[in-house]
Every structure is written in structure tokens, then in C-alpha cells.
Coordinates of C-alpha atoms in Angstrom, one line a residue:
M1 CA 15.4 17.8 12.5
L2 CA 13.0 19.4 10.4
E3 CA 9.9 21.3 11.6
V4 CA 6.2 20.1 10.8
N5 CA 3.2 22.0 12.2
R6 CA 0.2 20.4 13.5
R7 CA -1.9 21.4 10.6
Q8 CA 0.3 19.6 8.2
A9 CA 0.9 16.6 10.1
F10 CA -2.5 15.3 10.9
G11 CA -3.7 16.9 7.1
L12 CA -6.3 19.2 8.5
I13 CA -6.6 21.7 5.7
G14 CA -10.2 21.6 6.2
G15 CA -9.5 17.7 6.4
G16 CA -9.8 17.2 10.2
A17 CA -12.0 19.9 11.1
A18 CA -14.5 18.5 8.0
L19 CA -15.2 16.0 10.8
S20 CA -15.8 17.4 13.9
V21 CA -17.7 20.2 12.1
T22 CA -21.5 19.5 11.5
G23 CA -23.6 22.7 11.1
G24 CA -23.1 25.8 8.4
W25 CA -22.1 23.6 5.3
Q26 CA -24.6 23.8 2.0
V27 CA -25.1 20.0 1.8
A28 CA -24.9 18.4 -1.5
Q29 CA -27.6 16.4 -1.6
A30 CA -26.7 12.6 -2.4
A31 CA -28.9 10.9 -5.2
T32 CA -27.9 8.0 -4.4
P33 CA -30.3 4.8 -2.4
K34 CA -29.3 5.0 1.6
D35 CA -28.4 0.9 1.3
T36 CA -25.5 1.7 -2.0
L37 CA -22.5 3.0 -2.2
I38 CA -21.5 4.7 -5.2
L39 CA -17.7 5.2 -5.4
L40 CA -15.3 6.6 -8.1
N41 CA -11.2 6.2 -9.0
E42 CA -8.8 6.7 -11.8
M43 CA -7.8 3.1 -11.6
G44 CA -10.6 0.0 -11.1
P45 CA -9.2 -3.2 -10.3
N46 CA -7.3 -5.7 -13.7
S47 CA -8.1 -8.8 -11.7
L48 CA -10.8 -10.1 -8.8
D49 CA -7.3 -12.1 -8.1
T50 CA -5.0 -10.8 -6.4
M51 CA -2.6 -13.6 -6.9
L52 CA -2.0 -13.1 -10.5
P53 CA 1.4 -12.0 -10.9
A54 CA 0.0 -8.5 -12.9
A55 CA -2.3 -7.7 -10.4
N56 CA -2.6 -3.9 -10.0
D57 CA -3.4 -2.3 -6.1
Q58 CA -7.2 -2.3 -6.9
S59 CA -7.4 -6.0 -7.0
R60 CA -6.0 -5.6 -3.0
M61 CA -9.6 -3.7 -2.4
V62 CA -11.4 -6.8 -4.1
A63 CA -9.7 -8.7 -1.6
W64 CA -10.1 -6.8 1.8
N65 CA -14.0 -7.1 0.9
V66 CA -14.6 -10.1 -1.8
Y67 CA -12.7 -12.3 0.8
D68 CA -11.9 -13.4 4.3
R69 CA -8.8 -13.4 6.3
L70 CA -8.4 -15.7 9.3
V71 CA -7.9 -12.5 11.4
T72 CA -8.5 -8.7 11.5
H73 CA -7.9 -5.5 13.3
G74 CA -9.1 -3.5 15.8
T75 CA -9.9 -0.1 15.2
K76 CA -8.7 3.5 17.5
P77 CA -9.8 7.1 17.0
L78 CA -7.0 9.4 14.9
P79 CA -5.1 12.5 15.5
N80 CA -7.2 13.9 12.6
G81 CA -10.7 13.4 14.0
A82 CA -11.4 9.7 11.8
T83 CA -11.4 6.5 12.6
G84 CA -8.2 3.9 11.6
Y85 CA -7.2 0.1 12.2
D86 CA -5.3 -0.2 15.1
A87 CA -2.1 -2.4 14.3
T88 CA -1.3 -3.8 17.7
V89 CA -5.0 -5.0 18.7
F90 CA -5.8 -8.5 16.3
K91 CA -9.7 -9.7 16.1
P92 CA -11.5 -12.8 14.7
E93 CA -12.5 -12.9 11.0
L94 CA -12.9 -16.9 9.6
A95 CA -11.0 -17.5 13.2
E96 CA -13.1 -17.2 16.2
S97 CA -9.9 -18.1 17.8
W98 CA -6.2 -19.0 17.8
E99 CA -3.6 -19.4 19.8
V100 CA 0.6 -18.2 19.7
L101 CA 2.7 -21.4 21.0
D102 CA 6.1 -22.3 21.4
G103 CA 7.2 -19.3 22.3
G104 CA 5.9 -18.0 18.8
R105 CA 6.8 -21.0 16.5
T106 CA 3.8 -22.5 16.4
L107 CA 0.3 -20.7 15.0
I108 CA -3.2 -22.7 16.0
F109 CA -6.4 -21.4 14.7
H110 CA -9.9 -22.4 15.8
L111 CA -12.2 -21.5 12.3
R112 CA -15.9 -20.7 12.5
Q113 CA -18.2 -24.0 11.9
D114 CA -20.9 -22.1 10.0
A115 CA -18.5 -20.1 7.8
K116 CA -19.3 -20.1 4.4
F117 CA -17.9 -19.3 0.6
H118 CA -20.7 -17.4 -1.2
D119 CA -21.9 -20.5 -3.5
G120 CA -23.1 -21.7 -0.1
S121 CA -20.6 -24.5 0.4
P122 CA -18.7 -24.5 3.7
V123 CA -15.2 -22.9 4.9
T124 CA -12.8 -25.8 6.5
A125 CA -9.6 -25.9 7.5
E126 CA -8.3 -27.9 4.1
D127 CA -9.1 -24.3 2.0
V128 CA -7.2 -22.5 4.5
K129 CA -4.3 -24.7 3.8
W130 CA -4.6 -25.0 0.4
S131 CA -5.1 -21.1 -0.2
F132 CA -2.0 -20.4 1.7
E133 CA 0.1 -22.9 0.0
R134 CA -1.6 -21.4 -3.6
A135 CA 0.0 -17.6 -2.1
I136 CA 3.1 -19.1 -1.8
A137 CA 2.7 -20.3 -5.8
A138 CA 1.6 -17.8 -7.2
G139 CA 5.4 -16.0 -6.7
G140 CA 5.8 -12.8 -7.3
F141 CA 4.1 -10.2 -4.6
P142 CA 2.2 -12.0 -3.2
A143 CA 5.1 -14.8 -2.4
V144 CA 7.5 -12.0 -0.5
Q145 CA 4.9 -11.1 0.9
M146 CA 4.0 -14.1 2.6
A147 CA 8.3 -14.3 3.1
A148 CA 7.3 -11.3 5.6
G149 CA 6.1 -13.0 7.9
S150 CA 8.0 -16.5 7.8
L151 CA 5.8 -17.9 5.2
V152 CA 7.8 -19.4 2.8
S153 CA 6.9 -22.8 2.6
P154 CA 3.5 -25.8 2.6
D155 CA 5.4 -27.8 4.5
Q156 CA 4.5 -24.8 7.3
F157 CA 0.9 -25.6 7.3
T158 CA -1.4 -28.1 8.4
A159 CA -5.3 -28.7 8.8
V160 CA -5.9 -30.5 11.9
D161 CA -9.4 -31.0 11.5
P162 CA -11.8 -29.4 9.6
Y163 CA -12.3 -26.3 11.5
T164 CA -8.1 -26.4 12.9
F165 CA -5.8 -24.8 11.0
K166 CA -2.1 -25.1 11.9
I167 CA 1.5 -22.9 10.9
T168 CA 4.8 -23.6 12.2
F169 CA 8.2 -22.1 12.1
E170 CA 11.6 -22.7 12.4
K171 CA 12.3 -19.7 14.2
A172 CA 9.6 -16.8 15.9
N173 CA 8.8 -13.7 13.7
K174 CA 6.6 -11.0 15.2
L175 CA 5.4 -9.8 11.6
A176 CA 4.0 -13.8 11.3
L177 CA 0.3 -12.9 13.1
P178 CA 0.2 -9.0 11.7
D179 CA 1.2 -10.9 8.2
V180 CA -2.1 -13.2 8.7
A181 CA -4.1 -10.5 8.5
V182 CA -2.8 -8.2 5.5
P183 CA -5.2 -9.1 2.0
V184 CA -2.6 -11.9 0.3
P185 CA -3.9 -14.3 2.9
C186 CA -7.4 -14.1 2.1
I187 CA -9.0 -17.6 2.0
V188 CA -10.3 -19.2 -1.3
N189 CA -12.9 -21.9 -2.3
K190 CA -10.4 -24.5 -3.3
K191 CA -13.7 -27.4 -4.4
L192 CA -14.9 -24.6 -6.4
V193 CA -11.2 -23.5 -7.8
L194 CA -9.9 -27.2 -8.3
K195 CA -12.9 -27.0 -11.2
H196 CA -11.1 -24.7 -13.2
V197 CA -7.7 -25.6 -12.8
T198 CA -5.5 -27.2 -16.2
D199 CA -2.3 -28.3 -16.1
A200 CA -0.7 -25.7 -16.8
D201 CA -2.6 -23.6 -14.2
P202 CA -3.1 -25.7 -11.4
W203 CA -4.2 -22.8 -8.9
G204 CA -6.8 -21.5 -11.2
L205 CA -5.2 -18.3 -11.5
E206 CA -7.0 -18.0 -14.7
W207 CA -10.4 -18.9 -13.9
T208 CA -10.0 -16.4 -10.8
Q209 CA -9.0 -13.1 -12.6
R210 CA -12.6 -12.7 -14.1
N211 CA -14.6 -15.0 -11.3
D212 CA -15.2 -15.2 -7.6
A213 CA -14.5 -17.9 -5.1
G214 CA -14.6 -16.0 -2.4
G215 CA -16.4 -15.5 1.2
G216 CA -16.3 -12.3 2.4
G217 CA -18.8 -9.9 3.4
F218 CA -19.6 -8.9 -0.5
A219 CA -19.9 -10.9 -3.3
V220 CA -19.0 -9.9 -7.6
A221 CA -22.3 -9.3 -9.3
S222 CA -21.0 -7.8 -12.2
W223 CA -17.3 -6.9 -13.6
K224 CA -16.6 -4.8 -17.0
P225 CA -12.7 -4.5 -16.7
G226 CA -11.4 -0.4 -17.3
D227 CA -15.3 0.9 -16.1
Q228 CA -17.8 -0.9 -13.4
L229 CA -17.2 -3.6 -10.5
V230 CA -20.9 -4.4 -8.9
L231 CA -20.9 -6.3 -5.5
T232 CA -23.6 -7.1 -3.5
R233 CA -24.0 -8.1 0.0
F234 CA -23.4 -11.8 1.1
D235 CA -26.1 -12.0 3.5
G236 CA -24.5 -15.2 4.9
W237 CA -21.1 -13.2 5.7
K238 CA -20.4 -14.9 9.6
S239 CA -16.9 -13.1 10.5
G240 CA -17.8 -9.4 10.9
P241 CA -21.5 -8.0 11.5
L242 CA -23.6 -7.8 8.5
P243 CA -22.6 -4.5 6.6
E244 CA -25.4 -1.7 6.4
L245 CA -24.7 -1.1 2.7
K246 CA -26.5 -3.8 0.7
R247 CA -24.9 -3.2 -2.5
V248 CA -21.3 -1.2 -4.0
V249 CA -20.6 0.2 -7.6
F250 CA -17.0 1.1 -8.2
R251 CA -16.5 3.4 -11.2
Q252 CA -13.7 4.1 -13.0
I253 CA -13.8 7.2 -14.5
A254 CA -10.2 8.7 -15.6
S255 CA -10.7 12.7 -15.5
P256 CA -10.2 13.8 -11.9
G257 CA -12.4 17.3 -13.4
T258 CA -15.0 14.7 -14.1
R259 CA -14.6 13.2 -10.7
R260 CA -14.7 16.2 -8.4
A261 CA -17.7 17.6 -10.5
L262 CA -20.0 14.2 -9.6
L263 CA -18.9 14.6 -5.5
E264 CA -19.5 18.2 -5.8
K265 CA -23.1 17.5 -7.2
G266 CA -23.9 14.4 -5.2
D267 CA -24.1 12.2 -7.6
V268 CA -22.0 9.6 -6.2
D269 CA -21.0 9.0 -2.3
L270 CA -16.7 8.7 -2.1
S271 CA -13.9 9.5 -4.3
V272 CA -10.5 8.5 -3.6
G273 CA -7.5 9.2 -6.1
L274 CA -8.3 13.0 -6.8
P275 CA -5.6 15.3 -7.7
P276 CA -3.9 16.4 -4.2
K277 CA -5.8 20.3 -5.4
D278 CA -8.3 19.1 -5.4
Y279 CA -8.5 17.8 -2.2
A280 CA -7.1 21.2 -0.6
E281 CA -10.0 23.1 -2.2
L282 CA -12.8 20.5 -1.2
A283 CA -11.5 20.3 2.3
A284 CA -11.2 24.1 2.4
A285 CA -14.6 24.2 1.1
G286 CA -15.9 22.7 3.6
K287 CA -19.1 21.5 2.0
L288 CA -18.0 17.8 2.1
K289 CA -16.2 15.6 4.1
V290 CA -12.4 15.4 3.7
T291 CA -9.7 13.1 5.7
G292 CA -6.4 13.5 4.8
T293 CA -4.2 10.4 6.7
P294 CA -0.9 10.2 6.9
V295 CA -0.2 7.1 4.9
Q296 CA 1.9 4.1 7.6
G297 CA 5.0 4.2 7.0
D298 CA 4.8 5.8 3.2
L299 CA 7.5 7.1 1.1
L300 CA 7.0 9.2 -2.0
F301 CA 11.2 9.0 -3.7
I302 CA 13.1 9.2 -6.4
D303 CA 15.1 6.0 -7.0
M304 CA 18.2 5.8 -9.0
N305 CA 19.1 2.2 -10.5
V306 CA 22.2 1.9 -9.1
Q307 CA 23.6 -0.7 -11.8
M308 CA 23.5 1.1 -14.0
K309 CA 26.2 4.3 -15.1
P310 CA 26.2 6.6 -14.4
F311 CA 23.9 5.7 -10.7
D312 CA 26.4 3.3 -10.2
N313 CA 28.7 6.6 -8.4
P314 CA 27.3 7.9 -5.7
K315 CA 28.2 11.1 -6.3
V316 CA 26.3 11.6 -8.8
R317 CA 23.3 9.5 -6.3
Q318 CA 24.5 12.7 -4.4
A319 CA 24.6 15.2 -6.7
I320 CA 21.0 14.6 -7.7
A321 CA 19.5 14.7 -4.0
Y322 CA 21.0 17.9 -3.8
A323 CA 19.2 19.1 -7.3
I324 CA 15.4 18.4 -6.7
P325 CA 12.8 21.3 -6.3
Y326 CA 11.9 20.0 -2.5
A327 CA 9.6 23.3 -1.7
Q328 CA 8.5 23.5 -5.3
I329 CA 7.2 19.8 -5.3
M330 CA 5.3 20.1 -1.5
D331 CA 4.2 23.3 -3.2
S332 CA 3.0 23.0 -7.0
A333 CA 2.6 19.2 -7.1
L334 CA 1.9 17.5 -3.7
Y335 CA -0.5 20.9 -2.1
Q336 CA 1.0 19.7 1.0
R337 CA -1.0 16.9 1.2
G338 CA 1.8 15.2 2.7
L339 CA 4.5 15.2 5.2
P340 CA 8.2 16.5 4.1
M341 CA 11.2 13.8 4.0
F342 CA 14.1 16.3 3.5
G343 CA 15.7 19.2 4.4
A344 CA 16.3 17.2 8.4
D345 CA 18.3 20.7 9.6
P346 CA 20.6 20.1 10.9
A347 CA 21.6 17.0 9.2
P348 CA 21.3 14.4 11.9
Q349 CA 24.9 12.7 12.8
T350 CA 23.0 9.3 13.8
Y351 CA 19.8 8.5 12.7
P352 CA 16.5 7.7 14.9
P353 CA 14.9 4.2 14.9
T354 CA 11.8 5.5 12.7
W355 CA 10.8 5.0 9.0
P356 CA 10.6 7.1 7.5
T357 CA 12.9 10.2 8.5
P358 CA 13.8 12.8 6.9
S359 CA 16.8 13.0 4.9
P360 CA 19.6 15.8 4.9
F361 CA 19.3 16.8 1.6
K362 CA 17.0 20.3 0.2
T363 CA 18.2 21.7 -3.0
D364 CA 21.5 23.5 -3.6
L365 CA 22.1 23.1 -7.2
D366 CA 26.1 24.6 -6.9
K367 CA 26.5 21.9 -4.4
A368 CA 25.2 19.1 -6.5
R369 CA 27.9 20.9 -10.2
A370 CA 30.5 20.5 -7.5
L371 CA 29.5 16.8 -6.6
L372 CA 28.9 16.2 -10.4
A373 CA 32.2 17.5 -11.0
E374 CA 33.9 15.3 -8.8
A375 CA 32.7 12.4 -10.4
G376 CA 33.9 13.2 -13.8
L377 CA 30.4 14.6 -15.4
A378 CA 30.5 17.9 -14.9
N379 CA 29.2 18.4 -18.6
G380 CA 26.0 16.5 -16.9
F381 CA 25.1 13.1 -19.1
A382 CA 21.4 12.2 -20.2
T383 CA 18.8 10.0 -18.6
T384 CA 15.5 9.2 -18.8
L385 CA 12.7 9.2 -15.4
S386 CA 10.3 7.4 -15.4
F387 CA 6.4 7.2 -13.9
D388 CA 2.9 5.6 -13.9
L389 CA 0.7 7.7 -16.0
S390 CA -2.1 5.9 -13.7
Q391 CA -0.6 8.7 -10.7
A392 CA 0.2 11.8 -13.3
T393 CA -1.8 14.0 -11.3
T394 CA 1.1 14.2 -9.2
R395 CA 4.0 12.2 -11.0
E396 CA 3.9 14.5 -13.7
P397 CA 4.4 17.9 -11.9
I398 CA 7.0 16.3 -10.1
A399 CA 8.9 14.8 -13.4
V400 CA 8.5 18.5 -14.8
L401 CA 10.2 20.0 -12.1
V402 CA 12.7 17.4 -11.9
Q403 CA 13.7 17.7 -15.4
E404 CA 14.1 21.6 -15.2
S405 CA 15.8 21.7 -11.7
L406 CA 18.3 18.9 -13.4
G407 CA 18.2 21.2 -16.6
K408 CA 20.3 23.7 -15.0
I409 CA 23.3 21.6 -13.6
G410 CA 23.9 19.8 -17.3
I411 CA 21.7 16.7 -16.9
K412 CA 18.7 16.3 -19.6
V413 CA 16.2 14.0 -18.7
T414 CA 13.6 13.0 -21.1
L415 CA 10.5 11.7 -19.2
E416 CA 8.7 8.5 -19.8
K417 CA 5.1 7.8 -19.3
V418 CA 4.5 4.4 -18.4
P419 CA 0.7 3.1 -18.6
G420 CA -0.7 2.0 -15.3
A421 CA -2.0 -1.1 -16.7
N422 CA 2.2 -1.8 -17.6
W423 CA 3.6 -0.4 -14.1
F424 CA 4.5 -3.4 -11.8
A425 CA 5.9 -5.6 -15.0
N426 CA 8.5 -2.6 -16.0
M427 CA 9.3 -2.0 -11.9
A428 CA 9.8 -5.4 -12.0
S429 CA 12.2 -6.2 -14.8
K430 CA 14.4 -3.5 -13.1
K431 CA 15.3 -2.0 -16.2
M432 CA 14.0 2.1 -15.5
P433 CA 17.2 4.3 -14.4
F434 CA 15.7 6.8 -12.8
V435 CA 12.2 6.1 -11.3
I436 CA 9.6 8.6 -9.3
A437 CA 7.5 5.7 -7.1
E438 CA 5.9 5.1 -3.8
F439 CA 5.9 2.5 -1.3
Y440 CA 3.3 2.6 2.1
P441 CA 4.1 -0.5 4.0
W442 CA 1.1 -2.6 5.0
L443 CA 3.2 -4.1 8.3
D444 CA 3.9 -0.4 10.4
Y445 CA 8.1 -1.4 11.0
P446 CA 10.5 -0.5 9.7
E447 CA 12.7 -3.5 8.4
Y448 CA 9.3 -4.5 6.7
H449 CA 10.0 -1.6 4.5
F450 CA 13.4 -2.1 4.5
F451 CA 12.6 -5.7 3.4
W452 CA 10.0 -4.6 0.6
T453 CA 12.3 -2.1 -1.0
Y454 CA 16.0 -2.5 -0.5
H455 CA 16.6 -6.0 -0.1
G456 CA 19.0 -6.6 -2.1
G457 CA 18.3 -10.8 -2.1
N458 CA 14.3 -11.1 -2.7
N459 CA 14.5 -8.9 -6.0
S460 CA 11.9 -7.5 -4.7
V461 CA 9.3 -5.3 -7.5
F462 CA 9.4 -2.2 -5.2
N463 CA 13.3 -2.2 -4.9
T464 CA 13.8 0.0 -8.2
C465 CA 16.6 1.4 -7.3
N466 CA 17.9 -2.2 -8.3
Y467 CA 19.9 -2.0 -4.8
V468 CA 22.0 -5.0 -3.6
N469 CA 24.4 -4.0 0.1
P470 CA 24.7 -7.3 1.7
K471 CA 25.4 -6.0 5.2
L472 CA 22.2 -4.0 4.5
D473 CA 20.6 -7.4 4.3
A474 CA 21.8 -8.7 7.3
L475 CA 20.8 -6.0 9.3
I476 CA 17.4 -6.7 7.7
E477 CA 16.9 -10.0 9.1
T478 CA 18.8 -9.0 12.4
A479 CA 16.1 -6.5 12.8
R480 CA 13.2 -8.9 11.4
F481 CA 14.1 -11.4 14.4
A482 CA 15.2 -9.2 17.0
S483 CA 14.1 -9.7 20.6
N484 CA 16.2 -7.5 22.1
D485 CA 14.5 -4.1 22.1
A486 CA 18.6 -2.3 22.5
E487 CA 19.4 -4.6 19.9
Y488 CA 16.4 -4.0 17.6
K489 CA 16.8 -0.4 17.7
K490 CA 20.2 -0.1 17.2
T491 CA 19.9 -2.2 13.7
L492 CA 17.1 0.5 12.9
S493 CA 19.2 3.2 13.2
E494 CA 22.3 1.9 11.5
M495 CA 19.8 1.0 8.5
V496 CA 18.7 3.8 7.7
A497 CA 22.1 5.4 8.3
I498 CA 23.5 3.4 5.3
V499 CA 20.6 4.0 2.9
M500 CA 20.4 8.0 3.4
A501 CA 24.5 7.9 3.3
D502 CA 24.2 5.6 0.0
V503 CA 21.8 8.1 -1.4
P504 CA 20.1 4.9 -3.9
R505 CA 16.8 6.6 -2.9
I506 CA 16.0 10.3 -2.5
P507 CA 13.1 10.3 -0.1
L508 CA 10.4 13.1 -1.0
A509 CA 7.2 13.1 1.0
Q510 CA 4.8 11.0 3.0
L511 CA 1.5 11.0 1.9
F512 CA -1.7 11.3 3.4
G513 CA -4.6 9.0 2.3
D514 CA -7.1 11.1 1.5
V515 CA -11.0 10.6 0.4
A516 CA -13.9 12.6 0.1
M517 CA -17.1 12.0 0.8
Q518 CA -20.7 13.0 1.1
P519 CA -21.6 14.6 4.6
N520 CA -24.0 11.8 5.1
I521 CA -21.2 8.7 4.8
E522 CA -20.1 7.3 8.5
N523 CA -17.2 4.9 9.2
Y524 CA -15.1 5.7 7.6
V525 CA -12.1 3.7 9.1
Y526 CA -8.5 4.1 7.5
W527 CA -6.7 1.3 6.8
F528 CA -2.8 0.1 5.9
H529 CA -3.9 -0.7 2.2
Q530 CA -5.7 2.6 1.4
H531 CA -8.8 1.2 0.1
I532 CA -12.0 1.2 1.4
D533 CA -13.4 -1.3 3.7
Y534 CA -17.2 -1.2 2.7
R535 CA -18.3 -3.6 5.9
T536 CA -18.4 -0.9 8.1
I537 CA -19.3 2.3 6.0
K538 CA -23.1 3.2 6.8
K539 CA -25.1 6.4 5.5
G540 CA -26.3 8.7 7.6

């Protein structure tokens, strides 16, 4: 298998050292108040409610900090010196305690009786029940996320009494409790939202898109889409330790150069979403804290829409897999801020029951030309390669490298830069023939990743390869509910072998979750959703 050295594996290109070394820095003196966090990103939320069909990833950040969930996770030290969430440990949030009964077919949650929403009204089991029903009714991303944990029908949810909520399942699903701890099943103020529903909008999505209906550790003070989100601490929060921060200012700045300059000057506290080159340089300089954590289950990839010619031909897909300039992508587009997911040597005969795992493909243009000839396309063809413009700092150089390399085997590639606001809609349309994309699973199970990105039955937005394989779908379902460990691992190995042989998707890398911050920022926690948890952050 592909060997990865220790510095690569844990993103320690200055990152881990930045966490463990405290002396000798020329520290930028941040001008921000001690109780205020100012952070920057290229993209901000396009909705305050993550249930909106077109809600972007930053809306999950709002859901995490402004709304509560029933349960959360504990934390643990990571190999790079950072603190990360612990997928194996569940802790109370809105629910003080819970019971798993009937072999996992019944979950009962006992709610805190002193919890309140931001408007001061009490949180009850009826709010929880309505919120779960709402997440399913929203359709699209929220509904598929709920379905991963077998949360699929309003009939499963019962408000037993004002502070007891019950979920029932036809059969146990090991993803059920983990799925309750992700951003989607957040608890919404039913009484407040019902004041703003209409016949056309029975769940009040239009109102919550622009208004706070939560009860989490922070409340929305103001929001100017495309510019700035300001959150203030909710002093009445009971679902965890009261945050030390009183105010969070999330600023949206398109220019990565400006974001880096503001951070280096000390005018802001933290920046996410910088280009890999910047993180590599900042980590090497050692003046700021830079952490690079391999994102659990993450895969940056190139998809070929198998329902479109010529990508319906496996030999064409294999040819392209051998024409990708992998090493150049890692060096000049990603600056080694990730783990390579290609060039397994020797090519495995069987695959481990893990995901992601390196593919057997490596750059071999002669082999690529031969496969194209076998497919009857010796003279190549023309296609369009699409990427998310909001991720242009990495996606555009990757696209250019792919365009150049495929040109050498006769494939003419036109680049399509899709605005970030339109990216999810374009993904859902399944009309892009050739796509650079990424997926990282919130739940750290290979079958969860496959459920979202390869399952032909649920038409997930992340299945941009438009792949439909009934045999694989059946294996995914077997893995989701397998209780026998040997059967589970065998099933996962078969799943990985299928997608490696069929090549609807070309793995590139498992990226690092990079964050750069001032040296006085403490208690940063890496979370599966990649967003900053403002509730734990403090300034030294």
C-alpha cells in the first residue's frame, strides 16, 4: 500500500509543533477583546436554517452553535496535539439522559426541565418531536441525513410527556444514536415558528431562513448575508458549560490574501478556508497556531457521470483515472495538506474494510491512451469539467492540471466555474458530466460514506457520478444493519472492490481540516462537521 510518513499523516508541516511549542514566537498581538472572537472565511451562511433545500455548508455552523441537539460527543487528544471529538463517547446536551431498549429498537430521551429557547419559552418534548418531523419533511439533504440513522417517518416519534421523547425503529440501526448528534436534528422552537407558517410553507422555512428559532449556546444578534454574522452568548443556556466568549463575529471575505493579512496583523483571531499554500507557509513560520487534522473519512475526488456518454464506458473511466496528474495535484494544488489516496503499490488484490483507502491508479498516459483506443475513442473526445467556484483556491489549479494532462491523450476539457450559491443545485441536477468534488462523512462509518455518495436508491446530492448499482446498494444496506463483525468487514471489502473496479469516482486525497489562529486561542476542538464550536473557545 502507499506509504505515508508521519509528518504527512498527522498534518504536522508546522501544525503539530505550533500546538506544542510556546516559546520563541514573535506573537502578533490581537487587538480583539478577550470575550470576542473574530473569524474569517471565504463563504458565510446563505441561510440561518440548515433545513432549506439550498442551504450551504456554513448553515450547519449556525445549526451547531445556535441550536441544541439531544446529545453530543465527548472529546479526546489527537495525534497532532489538537483536541478532537470522540465518536465513541456520547454526552448529554438537551437530553440529561437516555435509554436504549429492545435491542436498539427504542430510544427514550429524558429532557432537561430547565432548558429554554432564546425567546425565554421552555423547551419541551413536543418541540423535539416537531423538529424531527420537520427535518424529515424538509426533504433533500436533511431527509437523507435523517434516513442514514433510520429516522424516516413521523410515526417513529412520540412526546411521551412534556420532558420525555421516544423514537422507535423497525430494526436496530447502529447509526441511529450517532445521527441524533449531527447538526441536522436540531431542536426548533415550535411555538415561535408556527406564528410564521403559511399554507405554502407549513414548516416556516421562509421565516427561519432569516430568523433565530433556537435555544443553543449562542443567539443570532445580526446577519447581513454575504458580509457578516454576529452571535451573542445566550446566558440562559443550560445544555452545557456557559461559553467564555460573549460575542462571535463571523466575517465573509472573498480574498484569501486579505484574510491572511488580517490574521498575520492580529486584527482577527482565527481563519478557516485559506488556501493550502497559506497554511503550509503559516505553519512553517511558527508565529500562529496552525492545526492540520486529517478529516475523518474525507475524500477529494473526480466524478464521471456514468449515465452520460462516453463516461458510461468503464474503459473510458479507467483511461481517465490513469491520466490524472496525481503528484502534481498534491504538490502544486494541495501543497501536501492531505493524504494521497492513489497509487497503491502493489495494487491490492483485496481491499481492507476501511474508507477512504488508496486506489490502484497512478499517472500512466500510455496506459490511458491504450484504454481509450479499446473504447473506440483513440482520437479522444470533448467534455466539461465543473467545480465549485467558492473552493477555487484548490479546485481551479486541480482543474487546470487535469485539463492539461487529459489534453495529452486527446481529451479536450472545458472548465466550468459554478458559483458557490449554485453548487448544491448543480450537484442535485445530475447534469454535470465531469466534476471535482469532496465529501466528508459526519458519521465515521464506511457504509455511511457509501450511503451518501454511491447509493443509487436515495438519489443523494453527493452522488455526482450518478452511479446506480443494485448489487452495491444491497451491500450498503447489509453493512448498515450488520450485527456480525465478520459479515460486516467482508461486506465492506466487497463494497470497496466494486467501486475501485468500476471507477465512477477517482480518489485524489484525504484533506486536512486546517485552521490558523492567534497563539492566545485555546480549546479549539476538531469536529466531524469541520466547523468551529464557539462554545468551547476561550482566549488565554
